[in-house]
PDB file of C-alpha atoms and ligand atoms in Angstrom:
ATOM      1  CA  MET J   1     226.126 109.046-174.420  1.00 83.00           C
ATOM      2  CA  THR J   2     229.363 110.367-173.432  1.00 93.00           C
ATOM      3  CA  VAL J   3     228.606 113.179-170.929  1.00 96.00           C
ATOM      4  CA  ALA J   4     230.618 115.504-168.705  1.00 97.00           C
ATOM      5  CA  PHE J   5     229.083 118.545-166.341  1.00 98.00           C
ATOM      6  CA  GLY J   6     229.589 122.067-167.239  1.00 98.00           C
ATOM      7  CA  ILE J   7     229.381 125.566-164.417  1.00 98.00           C
ATOM      8  CA  ASP J   8     229.450 128.874-165.835  1.00 97.00           C
ATOM      9  CA  ILE J   9     230.553 131.542-163.712  1.00 97.00           C
ATOM     10  CA  GLY J  10     229.251 134.893-164.255  1.00 95.00           C
ATOM     11  CA  GLY J  11     228.886 138.342-162.891  1.00 92.00           C
ATOM     12  CA  SER J  12     225.333 137.322-161.909  1.00 93.00           C
ATOM     13  CA  GLY J  13     224.760 133.876-161.791  1.00 96.00           C
ATOM     14  CA  ILE J  14     226.305 130.526-161.243  1.00 97.00           C
ATOM     15  CA  LYS J  15     224.767 127.892-164.260  1.00 98.00           C
ATOM     16  CA  GLY J  16     225.476 124.371-164.390  1.00 98.00           C
ATOM     17  CA  ALA J  17     223.751 121.289-166.953  1.00 98.00           C
ATOM     18  CA  PRO J  18     224.991 117.696-167.767  1.00 97.00           C
ATOM     19  CA  VAL J  19     226.311 117.408-171.286  1.00 98.00           C
ATOM     20  CA  ASP J  20     225.942 115.117-173.640  1.00 97.00           C
ATOM     21  CA  LEU J  21     229.235 115.750-176.211  1.00 97.00           C
ATOM     22  CA  GLU J  22     227.880 114.154-179.092  1.00 96.00           C
ATOM     23  CA  THR J  23     225.278 116.518-179.422  1.00 96.00           C
ATOM     24  CA  GLY J  24     226.173 119.318-177.355  1.00 97.00           C
ATOM     25  CA  GLU J  25     222.827 119.236-175.889  1.00 97.00           C
ATOM     26  CA  PHE J  26     221.781 119.479-172.107  1.00 97.00           C
ATOM     27  CA  THR J  27     220.817 115.999-170.394  1.00 97.00           C
ATOM     28  CA  ALA J  28     219.120 117.688-167.728  1.00 96.00           C
ATOM     29  CA  GLU J  29     217.525 121.013-167.444  1.00 97.00           C
ATOM     30  CA  ARG J  30     220.035 123.776-166.667  1.00 97.00           C
ATOM     31  CA  TYR J  31     220.310 124.933-162.634  1.00 98.00           C
ATOM     32  CA  ARG J  32     221.219 128.871-161.641  1.00 98.00           C
ATOM     33  CA  LEU J  33     222.012 130.402-158.625  1.00 98.00           C
ATOM     34  CA  GLU J  34     222.996 133.906-157.541  1.00 97.00           C
ATOM     35  CA  THR J  35     226.110 134.715-157.626  1.00 97.00           C
ATOM     36  CA  PRO J  36     227.334 135.443-154.016  1.00 96.00           C
ATOM     37  CA  GLN J  37     228.837 139.386-153.481  1.00 95.00           C
ATOM     38  CA  PRO J  38     231.049 139.856-152.795  1.00 95.00           C
ATOM     39  CA  ALA J  39     232.469 136.966-155.334  1.00 96.00           C
ATOM     40  CA  THR J  40     235.746 135.745-153.765  1.00 96.00           C
ATOM     41  CA  PRO J  41     236.930 132.704-154.765  1.00 95.00           C
ATOM     42  CA  LYS J  42     236.054 131.013-151.200  1.00 95.00           C
ATOM     43  CA  ALA J  43     232.174 131.880-151.775  1.00 96.00           C
ATOM     44  CA  VAL J  44     232.105 131.122-155.559  1.00 97.00           C
ATOM     45  CA  ALA J  45     233.438 127.776-154.940  1.00 97.00           C
ATOM     46  CA  LYS J  46     230.829 127.091-152.256  1.00 97.00           C
ATOM     47  CA  THR J  47     228.050 128.166-154.647  1.00 97.00           C
ATOM     48  CA  VAL J  48     229.630 125.951-157.385  1.00 97.00           C
ATOM     49  CA  LYS J  49     229.342 122.940-155.032  1.00 96.00           C
ATOM     50  CA  SER J  50     225.633 123.635-154.697  1.00 97.00           C
ATOM     51  CA  VAL J  51     224.911 124.226-158.382  1.00 97.00           C
ATOM     52  CA  LEU J  52     226.442 120.404-158.628  1.00 96.00           C
ATOM     53  CA  ALA J  53     224.599 118.876-155.515  1.00 96.00           C
ATOM     54  CA  HIS J  54     221.432 119.855-157.256  1.00 97.00           C
ATOM     55  CA  PHE J  55     221.623 117.563-159.807  1.00 96.00           C
ATOM     56  CA  GLY J  56     222.751 114.670-156.698  1.00 93.00           C
ATOM     57  CA  GLU J  57     223.794 111.392-157.574  1.00 91.00           C
ATOM     58  CA  THR J  58     222.699 111.442-161.393  1.00 88.00           C
ATOM     59  CA  THR J  59     225.994 113.490-162.219  1.00 88.00           C
ATOM     60  CA  GLU J  60     228.527 111.358-159.819  1.00 89.00           C
ATOM     61  CA  GLY J  61     231.295 110.553-161.257  1.00 91.00           C
ATOM     62  CA  LEU J  62     231.081 112.957-164.405  1.00 95.00           C
ATOM     63  CA  PRO J  63     234.377 115.295-165.552  1.00 96.00           C
ATOM     64  CA  VAL J  64     233.518 118.655-164.074  1.00 97.00           C
ATOM     65  CA  GLY J  65     234.358 121.574-166.210  1.00 98.00           C
ATOM     66  CA  ILE J  66     234.198 125.791-164.939  1.00 98.00           C
ATOM     67  CA  THR J  67     234.323 128.563-166.839  1.00 98.00           C
ATOM     68  CA  ILE J  68     235.090 131.783-165.354  1.00 98.00           C
ATOM     69  CA  PRO J  69     235.737 135.729-167.093  1.00 97.00           C
ATOM     70  CA  ALA J  70     239.720 135.686-166.067  1.00 97.00           C
ATOM     71  CA  VAL J  71     243.209 134.527-167.442  1.00 98.00           C
ATOM     72  CA  VAL J  72     243.185 131.161-166.490  1.00 98.00           C
ATOM     73  CA  GLN J  73     246.998 129.708-166.565  1.00 98.00           C
ATOM     74  CA  HIS J  74     247.497 126.307-165.718  1.00 96.00           C
ATOM     75  CA  GLY J  75     244.540 126.636-163.406  1.00 97.00           C
ATOM     76  CA  VAL J  76     245.764 129.928-161.632  1.00 98.00           C
ATOM     77  CA  THR J  77     243.815 133.084-162.267  1.00 98.00           C
ATOM     78  CA  ARG J  78     245.455 135.992-163.532  1.00 98.00           C
ATOM     79  CA  SER J  79     243.638 138.871-163.912  1.00 96.00           C
ATOM     80  CA  ALA J  80     240.379 140.084-163.004  1.00 94.00           C
ATOM     81  CA  ALA J  81     238.660 142.787-165.069  1.00 89.00           C
ATOM     82  CA  ASN J  82     235.143 142.569-163.660  1.00 88.00           C
ATOM     83  CA  ILE J  83     235.415 140.286-160.815  1.00 92.00           C
ATOM     84  CA  ASP J  84     236.423 140.598-157.429  1.00 95.00           C
ATOM     85  CA  LYS J  85     240.004 141.314-157.096  1.00 96.00           C
ATOM     86  CA  LYS J  86     240.818 138.014-155.021  1.00 97.00           C
ATOM     87  CA  TRP J  87     240.895 135.575-158.028  1.00 97.00           C
ATOM     88  CA  ILE J  88     244.388 137.333-159.048  1.00 98.00           C
ATOM     89  CA  ASP J  89     247.087 134.750-158.735  1.00 98.00           C
ATOM     90  CA  ALA J  90     244.770 132.618-156.443  1.00 98.00           C
ATOM     91  CA  PRO J  91     245.058 128.920-157.246  1.00 98.00           C
ATOM     92  CA  ALA J  92     241.276 128.655-158.879  1.00 98.00           C
ATOM     93  CA  GLU J  93     241.356 125.156-160.104  1.00 97.00           C
ATOM     94  CA  GLU J  94     242.587 123.717-156.979  1.00 97.00           C
ATOM     95  CA  LEU J  95     240.005 125.520-154.920  1.00 97.00           C
ATOM     96  CA  LEU J  96     236.953 124.745-156.604  1.00 97.00           C
ATOM     97  CA  SER J  97     238.409 121.191-156.743  1.00 97.00           C
ATOM     98  CA  GLU J  98     238.552 121.351-152.934  1.00 95.00           C
ATOM     99  CA  GLY J  99     235.225 123.291-152.694  1.00 93.00           C
ATOM    100  CA  VAL J 100     233.344 120.281-155.164  1.00 92.00           C
ATOM    101  CA  GLY J 101     235.436 117.495-153.944  1.00 93.00           C
ATOM    102  CA  GLN J 102     236.752 116.352-157.048  1.00 92.00           C
ATOM    103  CA  PRO J 103     239.246 117.367-159.476  1.00 94.00           C
ATOM    104  CA  VAL J 104     237.945 120.068-161.882  1.00 97.00           C
ATOM    105  CA  THR J 105     238.681 121.836-165.506  1.00 98.00           C
ATOM    106  CA  LEU J 106     239.057 125.731-165.213  1.00 98.00           C
ATOM    107  CA  LEU J 107     239.099 128.105-168.396  1.00 98.00           C
ATOM    108  CA  ASN J 108     238.311 131.403-169.585  1.00 98.00           C
ATOM    109  CA  ASP J 109     234.636 131.671-170.000  1.00 98.00           C
ATOM    110  CA  ALA J 110     235.011 133.149-173.864  1.00 98.00           C
ATOM    111  CA  ASP J 111     237.596 130.347-174.475  1.00 98.00           C
ATOM    112  CA  ALA J 112     234.961 128.312-173.542  1.00 98.00           C
ATOM    113  CA  ALA J 113     232.179 129.738-175.448  1.00 98.00           C
ATOM    114  CA  GLY J 114     234.459 129.541-178.490  1.00 98.00           C
ATOM    115  CA  LEU J 115     235.251 125.923-178.388  1.00 97.00           C
ATOM    116  CA  ALA J 116     231.394 125.387-178.062  1.00 98.00           C
ATOM    117  CA  GLU J 117     230.688 127.373-180.839  1.00 98.00           C
ATOM    118  CA  VAL J 118     233.102 125.429-183.147  1.00 97.00           C
ATOM    119  CA  TYR J 119     232.064 121.999-182.271  1.00 97.00           C
ATOM    120  CA  TYR J 120     228.309 122.935-182.197  1.00 97.00           C
ATOM    121  CA  GLY J 121     227.582 125.867-182.876  1.00 97.00           C
ATOM    122  CA  ALA J 122     228.134 129.002-185.338  1.00 97.00           C
ATOM    123  CA  ALA J 123     231.251 127.626-186.544  1.00 98.00           C
ATOM    124  CA  LYS J 124     230.516 124.090-186.672  1.00 97.00           C
ATOM    125  CA  GLY J 125     232.953 122.047-189.296  1.00 91.00           C
ATOM    126  CA  ASN J 126     235.293 125.345-189.886  1.00 95.00           C
ATOM    127  CA  ASP J 127     238.881 124.072-190.091  1.00 93.00           C
ATOM    128  CA  GLY J 128     240.527 127.705-190.253  1.00 97.00           C
ATOM    129  CA  LEU J 129     240.731 130.254-188.257  1.00 98.00           C
ATOM    130  CA  VAL J 130     237.798 131.021-186.285  1.00 98.00           C
ATOM    131  CA  LEU J 131     237.898 134.170-183.782  1.00 98.00           C
ATOM    132  CA  VAL J 132     234.962 134.481-181.522  1.00 98.00           C
ATOM    133  CA  THR J 133     234.287 137.339-179.312  1.00 98.00           C
ATOM    134  CA  THR J 134     231.442 137.625-176.375  1.00 97.00           C
ATOM    135  CA  LEU J 135     229.962 141.298-175.796  1.00 97.00           C
ATOM    136  CA  GLY J 136     229.132 141.195-172.278  1.00 95.00           C
ATOM    137  CA  THR J 137     229.711 143.503-169.214  1.00 94.00           C
ATOM    138  CA  GLY J 138     233.569 143.190-170.982  1.00 95.00           C
ATOM    139  CA  ILE J 139     234.461 141.510-174.507  1.00 97.00           C
ATOM    140  CA  GLY J 140     235.765 138.395-174.392  1.00 98.00           C
ATOM    141  CA  SER J 141     237.618 136.711-176.847  1.00 98.00           C
ATOM    142  CA  ALA J 142     238.831 132.703-178.365  1.00 98.00           C
ATOM    143  CA  LEU J 143     240.881 132.106-181.081  1.00 98.00           C
ATOM    144  CA  ILE J 144     240.694 128.431-182.774  1.00 98.00           C
ATOM    145  CA  TYR J 145     242.834 126.852-185.305  1.00 98.00           C
ATOM    146  CA  LYS J 146     241.707 123.999-186.935  1.00 97.00           C
ATOM    147  CA  GLY J 147     239.469 122.784-183.750  1.00 95.00           C
ATOM    148  CA  VAL J 148     242.460 123.664-181.646  1.00 96.00           C
ATOM    149  CA  LEU J 149     242.055 126.638-179.233  1.00 97.00           C
ATOM    150  CA  ILE J 150     244.907 128.901-178.459  1.00 98.00           C
ATOM    151  CA  PRO J 151     243.633 130.284-174.708  1.00 98.00           C
ATOM    152  CA  ASN J 152     243.890 133.330-173.256  1.00 98.00           C
ATOM    153  CA  THR J 153     243.407 135.900-176.056  1.00 98.00           C
ATOM    154  CA  GLU J 154     241.756 138.853-174.038  1.00 98.00           C
ATOM    155  CA  LEU J 155     241.324 141.046-177.296  1.00 98.00           C
ATOM    156  CA  GLY J 156     239.067 142.846-175.219  1.00 98.00           C
ATOM    157  CA  HIS J 157     241.787 144.375-173.602  1.00 97.00           C
ATOM    158  CA  LEU J 158     243.632 146.159-177.128  1.00 97.00           C
ATOM    159  CA  GLU J 159     243.742 149.340-176.613  1.00 95.00           C
ATOM    160  CA  LEU J 160     242.069 151.406-178.933  1.00 91.00           C
ATOM    161  CA  ASP J 161     242.379 155.289-179.351  1.00 89.00           C
ATOM    162  CA  GLY J 162     243.776 155.326-176.076  1.00 94.00           C
ATOM    163  CA  PHE J 163     240.886 153.062-174.388  1.00 95.00           C
ATOM    164  CA  ASP J 164     240.790 149.656-173.094  1.00 96.00           C
ATOM    165  CA  ALA J 165     238.497 148.276-175.828  1.00 97.00           C
ATOM    166  CA  GLU J 166     235.906 146.948-173.694  1.00 96.00           C
ATOM    167  CA  ARG J 167     235.233 149.897-172.125  1.00 96.00           C
ATOM    168  CA  ARG J 168     234.159 151.372-175.737  1.00 95.00           C
ATOM    169  CA  ALA J 169     232.232 148.477-177.613  1.00 95.00           C
ATOM    170  CA  SER J 170     231.203 145.816-175.170  1.00 95.00           C
ATOM    171  CA  ALA J 171     227.120 145.532-174.395  1.00 95.00           C
ATOM    172  CA  GLY J 172     227.489 146.402-171.001  1.00 95.00           C
ATOM    173  CA  VAL J 173     229.366 150.076-172.235  1.00 95.00           C
ATOM    174  CA  LYS J 174     226.421 150.278-174.625  1.00 96.00           C
ATOM    175  CA  THR J 175     223.766 149.948-171.689  1.00 95.00           C
ATOM    176  CA  LYS J 176     225.663 151.985-169.146  1.00 96.00           C
ATOM    177  CA  GLU J 177     226.230 154.811-171.777  1.00 96.00           C
ATOM    178  CA  ASP J 178     223.026 154.639-173.061  1.00 97.00           C
ATOM    179  CA  LEU J 179     224.695 154.345-176.229  1.00 97.00           C
ATOM    180  CA  SER J 180     222.649 154.751-179.516  1.00 97.00           C
ATOM    181  CA  TRP J 181     222.797 151.787-182.382  1.00 97.00           C
ATOM    182  CA  PRO J 182     224.880 153.993-184.486  1.00 97.00           C
ATOM    183  CA  VAL J 183     227.329 155.106-182.120  1.00 97.00           C
ATOM    184  CA  PHE J 184     227.420 151.365-181.394  1.00 97.00           C
ATOM    185  CA  ILE J 185     228.104 150.319-184.520  1.00 97.00           C
ATOM    186  CA  GLU J 186     230.572 152.987-185.233  1.00 97.00           C
ATOM    187  CA  ARG J 187     232.721 151.699-182.409  1.00 97.00           C
ATOM    188  CA  LEU J 188     232.313 147.897-183.200  1.00 97.00           C
ATOM    189  CA  GLN J 189     233.657 148.919-186.640  1.00 98.00           C
ATOM    190  CA  ARG J 190     236.408 150.501-185.011  1.00 97.00           C
ATOM    191  CA  TYR J 191     237.034 147.495-183.028  1.00 98.00           C
ATOM    192  CA  TYR J 192     236.413 144.350-185.208  1.00 98.00           C
ATOM    193  CA  SER J 193     238.231 146.225-188.210  1.00 98.00           C
ATOM    194  CA  HIS J 194     241.371 146.469-185.899  1.00 97.00           C
ATOM    195  CA  VAL J 195     241.190 142.957-184.369  1.00 98.00           C
ATOM    196  CA  GLU J 196     241.131 141.395-188.323  1.00 98.00           C
ATOM    197  CA  ALA J 197     243.789 143.871-189.589  1.00 98.00           C
ATOM    198  CA  LEU J 198     245.748 141.642-186.409  1.00 97.00           C
ATOM    199  CA  PHE J 199     244.450 138.575-186.954  1.00 98.00           C
ATOM    200  CA  TRP J 200     242.961 137.894-190.769  1.00 98.00           C
ATOM    201  CA  PRO J 201     240.590 135.093-189.055  1.00 98.00           C
ATOM    202  CA  ASP J 202     238.276 133.369-191.640  1.00 98.00           C
ATOM    203  CA  LEU J 203     235.322 133.834-189.668  1.00 98.00           C
ATOM    204  CA  PHE J 204     234.133 135.826-186.545  1.00 98.00           C
ATOM    205  CA  VAL J 205     231.199 134.726-184.204  1.00 98.00           C
ATOM    206  CA  VAL J 206     229.874 137.345-182.291  1.00 98.00           C
ATOM    207  CA  GLY J 207     228.325 136.015-178.808  1.00 97.00           C
ATOM    208  CA  GLY J 208     226.804 137.617-175.654  1.00 93.00           C
ATOM    209  CA  GLY J 209     223.335 138.394-174.926  1.00 88.00           C
ATOM    210  CA  VAL J 210     223.471 141.543-177.020  1.00 91.00           C
ATOM    211  CA  SER J 211     223.776 138.705-180.161  1.00 91.00           C
ATOM    212  CA  ARG J 212     220.300 138.109-180.125  1.00 91.00           C
ATOM    213  CA  ASN J 213     220.022 141.915-181.832  1.00 94.00           C
ATOM    214  CA  ALA J 214     222.839 140.348-184.265  1.00 96.00           C
ATOM    215  CA  ASN J 215     220.590 141.961-187.295  1.00 95.00           C
ATOM    216  CA  LYS J 216     220.752 145.232-185.789  1.00 96.00           C
ATOM    217  CA  PHE J 217     224.261 145.701-186.143  1.00 96.00           C
ATOM    218  CA  LEU J 218     225.924 142.767-187.527  1.00 97.00           C
ATOM    219  CA  PRO J 219     224.886 143.844-191.287  1.00 97.00           C
ATOM    220  CA  LYS J 220     226.111 146.865-191.104  1.00 98.00           C
ATOM    221  CA  LEU J 221     230.017 146.390-190.081  1.00 98.00           C
ATOM    222  CA  LYS J 222     231.889 146.734-193.079  1.00 98.00           C
ATOM    223  CA  LEU J 223     234.513 143.607-193.015  1.00 98.00           C
ATOM    224  CA  HIS J 224     236.391 141.106-195.086  1.00 98.00           C
ATOM    225  CA  THR J 225     235.828 138.594-192.808  1.00 98.00           C
ATOM    226  CA  PRO J 226     232.438 137.106-192.687  1.00 98.00           C
ATOM    227  CA  ILE J 227     230.789 138.177-189.651  1.00 98.00           C
ATOM    228  CA  VAL J 228     227.955 135.973-187.439  1.00 97.00           C
ATOM    229  CA  PRO J 229     225.896 135.271-184.591  1.00 97.00           C
ATOM    230  CA  ALA J 230     226.882 133.030-182.126  1.00 97.00           C
ATOM    231  CA  GLU J 231     223.962 130.024-182.065  1.00 97.00           C
ATOM    232  CA  LEU J 232     224.512 128.625-178.431  1.00 96.00           C
ATOM    233  CA  ARG J 233     223.676 131.674-176.717  1.00 88.00           C
ATOM    234  CA  ASN J 234     223.620 131.425-172.970  1.00 88.00           C
ATOM    235  CA  ARG J 235     224.587 127.617-173.299  1.00 95.00           C
ATOM    236  CA  ALA J 236     228.237 127.932-174.696  1.00 97.00           C
ATOM    237  CA  GLY J 237     229.951 128.526-171.549  1.00 97.00           C
ATOM    238  CA  ILE J 238     228.511 125.701-169.736  1.00 98.00           C
ATOM    239  CA  VAL J 239     229.094 123.278-172.965  1.00 98.00           C
ATOM    240  CA  GLY J 240     232.707 124.568-173.740  1.00 98.00           C
ATOM    241  CA  ALA J 241     233.280 123.765-169.986  1.00 98.00           C
ATOM    242  CA  ALA J 242     232.058 119.986-170.207  1.00 98.00           C
ATOM    243  CA  MET J 243     234.143 119.776-173.143  1.00 98.00           C
ATOM    244  CA  ALA J 244     237.282 120.914-171.837  1.00 97.00           C
ATOM    245  CA  ALA J 245     236.622 118.683-168.524  1.00 97.00           C
ATOM    246  CA  ALA J 246     236.258 115.850-171.155  1.00 96.00           C
ATOM    247  CA  ASP J 247     239.271 116.741-172.875  1.00 92.00           C
ATOM    248  CA  ALA J 248     241.498 116.580-169.660  1.00 89.00           C
ATOM    249  CA  LEU J 249     240.746 113.179-168.876  1.00 84.00           C
ATOM    250  CA  LYS J 250     242.010 112.465-172.252  1.00 82.00           C
ATOM    251  CA  GLY J 251     245.508 113.931-170.800  1.00 67.00           C
TER     252      GLY J 251
HETATM  253  C1  BGC A 301     238.086 139.275-169.189  1.00 59.87           C
HETATM  254  C2  BGC A 301     238.026 138.348-170.352  1.00 59.87           C
HETATM  255  C3  BGC A 301     236.654 137.752-170.354  1.00 59.87           C
HETATM  256  C4  BGC A 301     235.847 138.789-170.903  1.00 59.87           C
HETATM  257  C5  BGC A 301     234.412 138.108-170.921  1.00 59.87           C
HETATM  258  C6  BGC A 301     237.103 140.165-169.833  1.00 59.87           C
HETATM  259  O1  BGC A 301     237.440 141.735-169.240  1.00 59.87           O
HETATM  260  O2  BGC A 301     239.616 139.985-168.902  1.00 59.87           O
HETATM  261  O3  BGC A 301     238.823 137.279-169.190  1.00 59.87           O
HETATM  262  O4  BGC A 301     236.860 136.413-171.385  1.00 59.87           O
HETATM  263  O5  BGC A 301     235.835 139.858-170.107  1.00 59.87           O
HETATM  264  O6  BGC A 301     234.069 137.546-169.690  1.00 59.87           O
END
């Protein structure tokens, strides 16, 4: 069994678990702590350390991967659409490695979820172009071609009718503006048609909490591309982070 540790930094919680990379299953129960507020890099690094420490010796020596809802370029976080602005241009991978006391691999949250869906979930075995989108507070995206991730696509920030797309069609906006399903579906239709016309993927996978209600909206979207709900749900970030950590070791 090859095991790596994954940690998912989200707006409200920081969650971690060891992952069996042969199956994509957790080898111990997931542990979650509240995200500190304000969620500065320093404060988050401390909480990440506590999440890992919860598992004690069982995780010693395991590669550690971490996801964050930001662009991550060579270990540096470059954006902060829905997180503390202190992350912009922060040497985040280094800070988190220091905090945890061992080297870590950092990647974008949607990229991690995308990897997990392609290797263990809804797009398992798809050897074409897969576009995974996560509908949460924002919209995250992961573009994976023949199993290889093209990182930091940030398709939640496409401009749509003069708006940042995630300000129109995220699950967060549906809740905030109390959008009815028909209105939300209209916005999703506009969004996915636009993305489809630009990327022509072989498959769309839709994740995020709202995908629990996938039957309410996915069948209503008129697209050329098959569109399916994510399967790993809230496990995807942790699993993808663990995968990235193990992969980084291969060099
Ligand atoms: C961020 C992305 C992130 C997505 C989902 C967006 O606002 O720019 O980096 O993947 O939200 O969390």
